[in-house]
Coordinates of C-alpha atoms in Angstrom, one line a residue:
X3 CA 58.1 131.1 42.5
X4 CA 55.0 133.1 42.8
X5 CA 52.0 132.3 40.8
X6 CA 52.3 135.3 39.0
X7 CA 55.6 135.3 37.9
X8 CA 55.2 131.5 36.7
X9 CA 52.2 132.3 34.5
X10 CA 54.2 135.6 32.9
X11 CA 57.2 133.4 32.5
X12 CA 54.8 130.5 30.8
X13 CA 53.0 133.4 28.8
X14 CA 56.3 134.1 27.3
X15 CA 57.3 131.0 26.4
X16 CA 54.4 130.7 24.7
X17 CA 54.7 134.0 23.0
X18 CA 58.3 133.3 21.9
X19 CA 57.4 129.7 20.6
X20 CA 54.6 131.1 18.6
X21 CA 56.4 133.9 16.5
X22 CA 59.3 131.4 16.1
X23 CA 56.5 128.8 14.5
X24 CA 55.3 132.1 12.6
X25 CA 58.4 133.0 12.0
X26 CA 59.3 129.3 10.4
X27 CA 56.1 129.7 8.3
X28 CA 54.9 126.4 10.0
X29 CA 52.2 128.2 12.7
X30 CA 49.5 130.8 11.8
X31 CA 49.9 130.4 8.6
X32 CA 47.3 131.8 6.1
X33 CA 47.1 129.8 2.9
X34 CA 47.7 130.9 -0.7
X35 CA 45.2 129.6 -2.2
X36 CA 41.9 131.2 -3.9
X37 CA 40.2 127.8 -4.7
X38 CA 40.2 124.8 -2.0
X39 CA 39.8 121.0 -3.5
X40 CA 40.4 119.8 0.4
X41 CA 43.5 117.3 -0.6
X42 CA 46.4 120.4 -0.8
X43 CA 46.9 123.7 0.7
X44 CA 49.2 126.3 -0.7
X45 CA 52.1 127.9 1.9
X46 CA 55.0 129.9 0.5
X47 CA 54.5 128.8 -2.7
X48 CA 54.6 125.3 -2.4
X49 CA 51.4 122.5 -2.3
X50 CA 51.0 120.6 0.3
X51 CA 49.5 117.8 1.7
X52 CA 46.9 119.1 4.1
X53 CA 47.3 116.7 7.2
X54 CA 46.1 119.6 9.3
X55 CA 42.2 120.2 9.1
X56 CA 39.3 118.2 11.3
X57 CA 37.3 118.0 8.6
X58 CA 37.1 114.5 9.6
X59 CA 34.5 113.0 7.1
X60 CA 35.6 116.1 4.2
X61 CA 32.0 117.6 4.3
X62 CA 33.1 121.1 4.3
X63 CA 33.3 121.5 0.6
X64 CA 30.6 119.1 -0.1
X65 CA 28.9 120.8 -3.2
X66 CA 25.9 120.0 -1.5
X67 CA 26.5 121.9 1.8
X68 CA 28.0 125.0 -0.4
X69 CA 24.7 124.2 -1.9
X70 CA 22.7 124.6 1.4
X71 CA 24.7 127.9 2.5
X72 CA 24.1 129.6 -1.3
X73 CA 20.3 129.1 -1.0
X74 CA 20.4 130.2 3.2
X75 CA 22.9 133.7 1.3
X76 CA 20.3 134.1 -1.7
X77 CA 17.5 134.2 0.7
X78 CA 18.1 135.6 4.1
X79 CA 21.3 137.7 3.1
X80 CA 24.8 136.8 4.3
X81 CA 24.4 137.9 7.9
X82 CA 20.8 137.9 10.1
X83 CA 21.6 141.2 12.1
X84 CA 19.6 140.6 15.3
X85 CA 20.2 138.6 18.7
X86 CA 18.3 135.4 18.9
X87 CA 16.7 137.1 22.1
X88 CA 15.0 138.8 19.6
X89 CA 14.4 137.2 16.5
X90 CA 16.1 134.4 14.4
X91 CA 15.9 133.0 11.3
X92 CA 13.6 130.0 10.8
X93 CA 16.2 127.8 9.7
X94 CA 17.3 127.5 13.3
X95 CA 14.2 125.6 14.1
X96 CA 14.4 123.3 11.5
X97 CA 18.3 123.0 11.9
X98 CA 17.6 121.7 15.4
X99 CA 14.7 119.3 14.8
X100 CA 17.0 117.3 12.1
X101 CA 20.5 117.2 15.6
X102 CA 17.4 116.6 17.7
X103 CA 17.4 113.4 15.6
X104 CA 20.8 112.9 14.6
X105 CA 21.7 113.3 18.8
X106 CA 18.9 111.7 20.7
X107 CA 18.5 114.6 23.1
X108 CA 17.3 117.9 23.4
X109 CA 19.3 120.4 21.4
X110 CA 20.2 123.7 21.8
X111 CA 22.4 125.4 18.8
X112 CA 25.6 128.2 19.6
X113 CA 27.8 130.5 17.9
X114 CA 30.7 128.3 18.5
X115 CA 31.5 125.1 21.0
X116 CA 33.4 128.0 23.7
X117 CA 30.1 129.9 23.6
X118 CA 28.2 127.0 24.4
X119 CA 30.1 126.1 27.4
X120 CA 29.6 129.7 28.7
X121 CA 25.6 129.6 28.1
X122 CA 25.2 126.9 29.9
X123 CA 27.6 125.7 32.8
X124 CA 27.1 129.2 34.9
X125 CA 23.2 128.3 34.8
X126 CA 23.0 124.7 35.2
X127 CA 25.8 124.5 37.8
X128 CA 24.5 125.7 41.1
X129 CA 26.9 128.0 43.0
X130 CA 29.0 126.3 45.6
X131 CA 29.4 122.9 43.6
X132 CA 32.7 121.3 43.3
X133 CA 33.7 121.5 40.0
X134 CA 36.7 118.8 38.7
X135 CA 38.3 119.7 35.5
X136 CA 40.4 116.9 33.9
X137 CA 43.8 117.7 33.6
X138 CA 44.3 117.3 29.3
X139 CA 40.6 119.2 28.6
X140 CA 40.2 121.7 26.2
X141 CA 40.9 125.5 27.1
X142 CA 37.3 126.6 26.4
X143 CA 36.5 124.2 30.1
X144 CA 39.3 125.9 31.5
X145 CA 37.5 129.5 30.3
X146 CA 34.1 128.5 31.6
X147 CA 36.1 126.8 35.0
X148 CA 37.1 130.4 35.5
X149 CA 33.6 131.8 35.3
X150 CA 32.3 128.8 37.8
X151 CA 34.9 130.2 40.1
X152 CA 34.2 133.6 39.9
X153 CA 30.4 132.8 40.9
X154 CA 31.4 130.6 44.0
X155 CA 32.3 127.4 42.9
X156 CA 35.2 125.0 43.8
X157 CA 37.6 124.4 40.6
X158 CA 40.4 121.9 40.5
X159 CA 41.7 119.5 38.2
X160 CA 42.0 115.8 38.2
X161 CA 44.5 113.2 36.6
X162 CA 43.3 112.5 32.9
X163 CA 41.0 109.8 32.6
X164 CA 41.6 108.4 35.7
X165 CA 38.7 107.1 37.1
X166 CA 39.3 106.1 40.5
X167 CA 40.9 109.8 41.1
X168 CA 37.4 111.0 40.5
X169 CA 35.8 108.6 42.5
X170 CA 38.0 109.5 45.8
X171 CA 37.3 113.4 44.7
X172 CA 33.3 112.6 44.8
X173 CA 33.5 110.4 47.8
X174 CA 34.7 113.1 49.8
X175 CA 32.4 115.5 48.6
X176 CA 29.9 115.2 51.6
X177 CA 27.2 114.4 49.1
X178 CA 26.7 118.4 47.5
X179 CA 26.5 118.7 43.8
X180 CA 30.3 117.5 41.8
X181 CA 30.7 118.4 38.2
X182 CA 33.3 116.3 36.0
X183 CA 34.1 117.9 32.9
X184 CA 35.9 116.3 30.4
X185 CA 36.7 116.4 26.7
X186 CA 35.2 113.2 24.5
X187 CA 37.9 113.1 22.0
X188 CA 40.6 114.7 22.7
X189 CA 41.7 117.5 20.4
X190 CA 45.8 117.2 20.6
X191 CA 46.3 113.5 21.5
X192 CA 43.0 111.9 20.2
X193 CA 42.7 109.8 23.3
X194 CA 39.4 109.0 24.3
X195 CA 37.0 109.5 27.4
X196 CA 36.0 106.2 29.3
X197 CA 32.7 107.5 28.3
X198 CA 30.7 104.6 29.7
X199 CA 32.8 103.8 33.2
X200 CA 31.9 107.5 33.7
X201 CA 28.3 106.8 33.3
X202 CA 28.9 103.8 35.7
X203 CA 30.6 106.0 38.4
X204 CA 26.9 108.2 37.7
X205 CA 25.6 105.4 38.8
X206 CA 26.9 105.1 41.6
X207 CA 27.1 108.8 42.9
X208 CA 23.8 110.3 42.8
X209 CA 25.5 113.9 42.9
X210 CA 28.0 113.4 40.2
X211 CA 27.1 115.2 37.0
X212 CA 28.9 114.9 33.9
X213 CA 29.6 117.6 31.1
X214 CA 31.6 116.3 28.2
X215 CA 33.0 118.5 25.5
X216 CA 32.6 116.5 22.4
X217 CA 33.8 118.9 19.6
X218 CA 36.0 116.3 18.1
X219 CA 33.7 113.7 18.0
X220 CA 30.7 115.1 16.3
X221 CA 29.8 114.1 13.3
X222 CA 32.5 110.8 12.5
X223 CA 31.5 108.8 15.7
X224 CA 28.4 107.2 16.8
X225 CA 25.0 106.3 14.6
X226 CA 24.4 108.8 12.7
X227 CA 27.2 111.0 13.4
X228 CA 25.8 111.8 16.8
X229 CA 29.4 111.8 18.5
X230 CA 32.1 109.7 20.5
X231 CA 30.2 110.0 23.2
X232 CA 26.7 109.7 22.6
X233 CA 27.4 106.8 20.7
X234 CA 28.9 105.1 23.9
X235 CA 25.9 106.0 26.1
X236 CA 22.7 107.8 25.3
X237 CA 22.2 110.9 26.9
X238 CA 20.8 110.4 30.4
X239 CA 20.4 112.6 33.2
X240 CA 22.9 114.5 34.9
X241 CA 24.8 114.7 31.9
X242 CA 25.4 117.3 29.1
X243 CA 27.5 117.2 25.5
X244 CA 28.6 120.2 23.8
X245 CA 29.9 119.7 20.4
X246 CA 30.9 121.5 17.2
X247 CA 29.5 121.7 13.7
X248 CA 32.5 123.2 12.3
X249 CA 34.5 120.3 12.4
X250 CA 33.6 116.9 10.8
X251 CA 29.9 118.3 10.7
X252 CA 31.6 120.6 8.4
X253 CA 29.5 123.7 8.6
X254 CA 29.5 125.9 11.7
X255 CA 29.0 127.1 15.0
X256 CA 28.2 124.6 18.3
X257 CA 25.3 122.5 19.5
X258 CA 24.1 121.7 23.3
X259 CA 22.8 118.3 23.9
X260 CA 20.8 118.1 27.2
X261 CA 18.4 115.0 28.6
X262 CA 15.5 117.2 29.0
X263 CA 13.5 120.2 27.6
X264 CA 13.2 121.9 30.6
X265 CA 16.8 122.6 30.9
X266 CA 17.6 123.1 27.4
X267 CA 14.9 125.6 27.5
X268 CA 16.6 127.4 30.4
X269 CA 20.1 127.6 28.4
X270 CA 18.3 129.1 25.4
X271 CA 16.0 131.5 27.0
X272 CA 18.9 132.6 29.9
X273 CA 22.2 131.6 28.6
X274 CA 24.3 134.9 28.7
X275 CA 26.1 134.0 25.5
X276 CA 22.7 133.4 23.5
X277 CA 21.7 136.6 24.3
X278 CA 24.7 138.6 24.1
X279 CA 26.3 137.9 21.0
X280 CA 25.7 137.0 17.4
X281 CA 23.6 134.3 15.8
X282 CA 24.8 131.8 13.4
X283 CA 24.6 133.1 9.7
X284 CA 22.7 131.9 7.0
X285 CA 25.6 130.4 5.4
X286 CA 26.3 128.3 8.4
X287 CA 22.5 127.1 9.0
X288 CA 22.1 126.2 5.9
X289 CA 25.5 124.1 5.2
X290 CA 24.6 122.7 8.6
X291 CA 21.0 121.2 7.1
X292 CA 22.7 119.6 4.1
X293 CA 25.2 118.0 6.4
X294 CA 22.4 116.9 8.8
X295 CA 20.5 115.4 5.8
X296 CA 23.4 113.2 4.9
X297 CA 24.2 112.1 8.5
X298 CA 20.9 111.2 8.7
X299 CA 20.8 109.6 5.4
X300 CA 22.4 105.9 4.6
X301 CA 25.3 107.8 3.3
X302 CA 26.7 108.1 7.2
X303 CA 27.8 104.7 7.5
X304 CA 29.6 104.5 4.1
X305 CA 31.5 107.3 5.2
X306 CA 31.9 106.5 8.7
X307 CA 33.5 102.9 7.5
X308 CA 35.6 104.6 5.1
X309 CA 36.9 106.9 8.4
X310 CA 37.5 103.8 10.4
X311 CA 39.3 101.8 7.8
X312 CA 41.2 104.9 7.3
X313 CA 42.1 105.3 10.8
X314 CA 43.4 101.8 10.9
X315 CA 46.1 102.1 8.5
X316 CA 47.1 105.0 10.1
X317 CA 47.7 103.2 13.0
X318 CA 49.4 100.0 11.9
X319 CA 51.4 102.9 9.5
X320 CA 52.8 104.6 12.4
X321 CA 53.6 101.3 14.5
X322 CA 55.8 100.1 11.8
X323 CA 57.7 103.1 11.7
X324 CA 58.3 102.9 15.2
X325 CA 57.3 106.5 15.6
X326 CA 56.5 108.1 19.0
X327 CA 52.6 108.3 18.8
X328 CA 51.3 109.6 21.9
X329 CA 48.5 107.6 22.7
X330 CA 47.2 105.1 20.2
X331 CA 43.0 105.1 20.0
X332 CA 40.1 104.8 18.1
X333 CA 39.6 108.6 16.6
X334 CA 41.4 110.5 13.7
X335 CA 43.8 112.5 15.8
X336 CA 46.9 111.7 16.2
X337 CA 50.0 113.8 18.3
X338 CA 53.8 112.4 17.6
X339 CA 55.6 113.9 20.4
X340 CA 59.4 115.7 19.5
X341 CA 60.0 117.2 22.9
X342 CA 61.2 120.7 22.0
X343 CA 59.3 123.5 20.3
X344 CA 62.7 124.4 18.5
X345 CA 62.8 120.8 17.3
X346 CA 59.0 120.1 16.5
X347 CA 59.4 123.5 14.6
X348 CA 62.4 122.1 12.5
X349 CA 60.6 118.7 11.8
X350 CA 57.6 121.1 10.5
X351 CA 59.8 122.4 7.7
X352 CA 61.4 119.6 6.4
X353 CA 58.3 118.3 6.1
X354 CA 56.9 121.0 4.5
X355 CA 60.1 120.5 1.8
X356 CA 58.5 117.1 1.5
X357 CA 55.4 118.3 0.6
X358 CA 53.3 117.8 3.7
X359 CA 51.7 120.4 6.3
X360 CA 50.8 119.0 9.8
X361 CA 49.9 120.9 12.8
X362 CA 53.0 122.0 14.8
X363 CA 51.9 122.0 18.6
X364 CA 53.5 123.1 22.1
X365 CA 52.7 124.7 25.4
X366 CA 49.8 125.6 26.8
X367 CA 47.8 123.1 24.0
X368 CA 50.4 120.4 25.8
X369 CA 52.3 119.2 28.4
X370 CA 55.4 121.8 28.7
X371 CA 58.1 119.6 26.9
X372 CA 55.4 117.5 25.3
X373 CA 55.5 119.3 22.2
X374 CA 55.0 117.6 18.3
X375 CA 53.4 117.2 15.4
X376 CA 49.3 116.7 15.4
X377 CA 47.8 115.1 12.7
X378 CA 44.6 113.9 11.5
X379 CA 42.7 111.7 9.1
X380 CA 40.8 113.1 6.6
X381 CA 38.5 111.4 3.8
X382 CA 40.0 113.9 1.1
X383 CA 43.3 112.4 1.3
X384 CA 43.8 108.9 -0.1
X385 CA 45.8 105.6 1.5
X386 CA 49.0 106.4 -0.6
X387 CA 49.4 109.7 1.6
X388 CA 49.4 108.4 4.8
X389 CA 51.9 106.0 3.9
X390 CA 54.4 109.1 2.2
X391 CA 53.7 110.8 5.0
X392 CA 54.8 108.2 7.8
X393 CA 57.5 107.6 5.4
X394 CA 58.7 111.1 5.5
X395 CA 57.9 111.5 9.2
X396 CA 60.4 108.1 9.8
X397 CA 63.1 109.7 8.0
X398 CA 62.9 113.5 9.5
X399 CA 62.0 113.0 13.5
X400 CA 65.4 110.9 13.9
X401 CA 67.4 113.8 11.6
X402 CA 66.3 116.0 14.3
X403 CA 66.2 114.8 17.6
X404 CA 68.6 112.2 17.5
X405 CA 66.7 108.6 17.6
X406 CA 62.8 107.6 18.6
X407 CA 63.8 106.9 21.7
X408 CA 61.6 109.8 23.3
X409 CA 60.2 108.9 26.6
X410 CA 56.6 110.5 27.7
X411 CA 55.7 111.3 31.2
X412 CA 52.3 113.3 31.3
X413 CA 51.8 113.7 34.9
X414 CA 49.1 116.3 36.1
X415 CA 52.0 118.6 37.6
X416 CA 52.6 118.5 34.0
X417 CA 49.6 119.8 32.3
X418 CA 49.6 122.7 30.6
X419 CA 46.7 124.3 32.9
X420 CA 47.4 122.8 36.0
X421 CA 49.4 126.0 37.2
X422 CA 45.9 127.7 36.5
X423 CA 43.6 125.7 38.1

């Protein structure tokens, strides 16, 4: 079948999946509720258990961050009108000295995470470079892969996580410039990056550069919330991390971690996105100061052990139960592959009877036929949750698909972007 037929046909079943989800009330829904307390969120009527937000560490309605982005409102107004080419507010300054700390490196801050990616990889990769795309990254890589292409590089993707792939792809390079990109935490499975084999392979291939995509790993992982994979290996040359602050940072918009000034000057003086389009607001810069405070404060760790102990029942939970847990790591995401969309749609709603919301998820954020329920731990739920909600999950995934026996094959012919790469 040609290309273009597969991707319309794909783009369909997409389309089609998604109004049925809306349809369901299960996917893009907006919430009923005029007052958030992080634990419930209202959906036709009903209150439910939120298992569906990455507010990993639950700073986003920290009374001192709403604090933070009341002062930035009363002061500068709830939007800064002007391109940072131009001018910007001087909380960005002091909003990046306090990452610079929290991150060890030198840090550039973005609208959002996608953004980022698209300020920097079309300047620092040089045209004609081999770029290698693992095959379970986020979308936003895929978006800047597409713009890497467009300029004259090579784009293909390589088995997730696996290691000696990426060697053989870099040994037959002929020594010009390879880029690996790669998520840190991975934002439907929660598997992990072998952060610190990669920084071994660096080692041994002088052209191999490494940009990781960290978004989910910000702000829970590492000392002082610096991320999954920073708090594996320290930033070091040849390598960038792009991250989010709107996840367990809990404010907004996207940081840049690079391993000198030089470069991170580059992105922020010529990165197209930095120029052309908006800045973060005041709200965001200042929620973003408070958080950093307490990241950088004792406070961290208390959380941060809180996360991990939290994590940890989750998984022993979900064990028990027998239920089909996609991969089984370290990190607060976790994806229970169904199969079907029809099916992981279904489970959805009797859940949702049961008084719980997780995220329903299918093609192109998975494997096609890899579809389920993601969800994640969050510090404004409590212990008892988790265990109603593996409870409930026990009882509803064998009413709907028949048994747990569900087998999982992600190959990369598999991947939801490998027909795109």
């Amino acid at each position: 079948m040609p290309s273009s037929n597969r991707q319309e046909r794909l783009l369909r079943r997409f389309e089609r999946d998604s109004l049925a989800g809306a349809e369901a009330g299960v996917f893009r829904v907006r919430v009923e509720d005029r007052v958030l307390g992080g634990e419930t969120i209202t959906i036709n009527g009903r209150e439910l258990l939120n298992f569906g937000m990455a507010s990993y560490l639950g700073l986003n309605l920290d009374p001192r961050l709403k604090a933070g982005a009341i002062d930035a409102i009363s002061r500068y107004g709830p939007v800064y009108s002007s391109s940072t080419a131009f001018t910007s507010l001087p909380l960005y300054t002091t909003l990046e000295e306090r990452l610079e700390r929290m991150f060890g490196g030198h840090v550039v801050i973005a609208p959002t995470t996608t953004l980022a990616h698209l300020a920097a990889l079309p300047l620092i990769v040089p045209v004609g470079s081999e770029v290698l795309i693992d095959a379970q990254a986020h979308e936003s890589l895929r978006l800047a892969g597409q713009v890497l292409r467009a300029s004259g590089s090579s784009v293909s993707s390589v088995p997730h996580n696996d290691l000696e792939a990426l060697a053989d792809a870099v040994e037959q390079s002929s020594d010009s410039p390879v880029w690996y990109m790669a998520d840190g935490v991975y934002s439907m499975f929660g598997d992990l990056a072998p952060v610190r084999e990669i920084s071994t392979l660096m080692d041994r291939f002088a052209n191999l550069h490494v940009y990781f995509d960290d978004a989910h790993g910000f702000g829970w992982a590492g000392l002082h919330g610096r991320g999954y994979v920073l708090g594996e290996v320290s930033i070091r040359e040849r390598m960038v991390v792009a991250g989010s602050l709107s996840k367990s940072i809990g404010a907004g918009g996207g940081a840049l971690v690079f391993p000198d000034e030089k470069t991170a000057r580059r992105v922020r003086t010529l990165g197209g996105t930095m120029t052309f389009s908006g800045p973060l607001h005041p709200a965001e810069l200042g929620a973003a100061l408070a958080s950093a405070d307490i990241h950088l404060s004792g406070e961290h760790a208390v959380l941060q052990a809180r996360l991990m102990t939290q994590i940890e029942l989750t998984r022993g939970l979900l064990a028990e139960r027998g239920l089909p847990v996609v991969e089984v790591a370290d990190s607060p995401v976790w994806f229970i592959r169904i199969g079907t969309s029809g099916d992981t749609i279904e489970v959805a709603k009797r859940l949702q009877t049961d008084g719980f919301y997780v995220n329903p998820s299918g093609y192109p954020a998975v494997p096609i036929g890899s579809a389920g329920l993601r969800l994640a731990n969050t510090l404004y739920l409590q212990d008892d949750a988790y265990v109603a909600l593996a409870d409930a999950l026990a009882r509803r995934v064998p009413e709907v698909v028949g048994g747990m026996e569900i087998m999982i094959d992600l190959t990369e012919e598999e991947s939801p972007h490998a027909d795109r790469l």
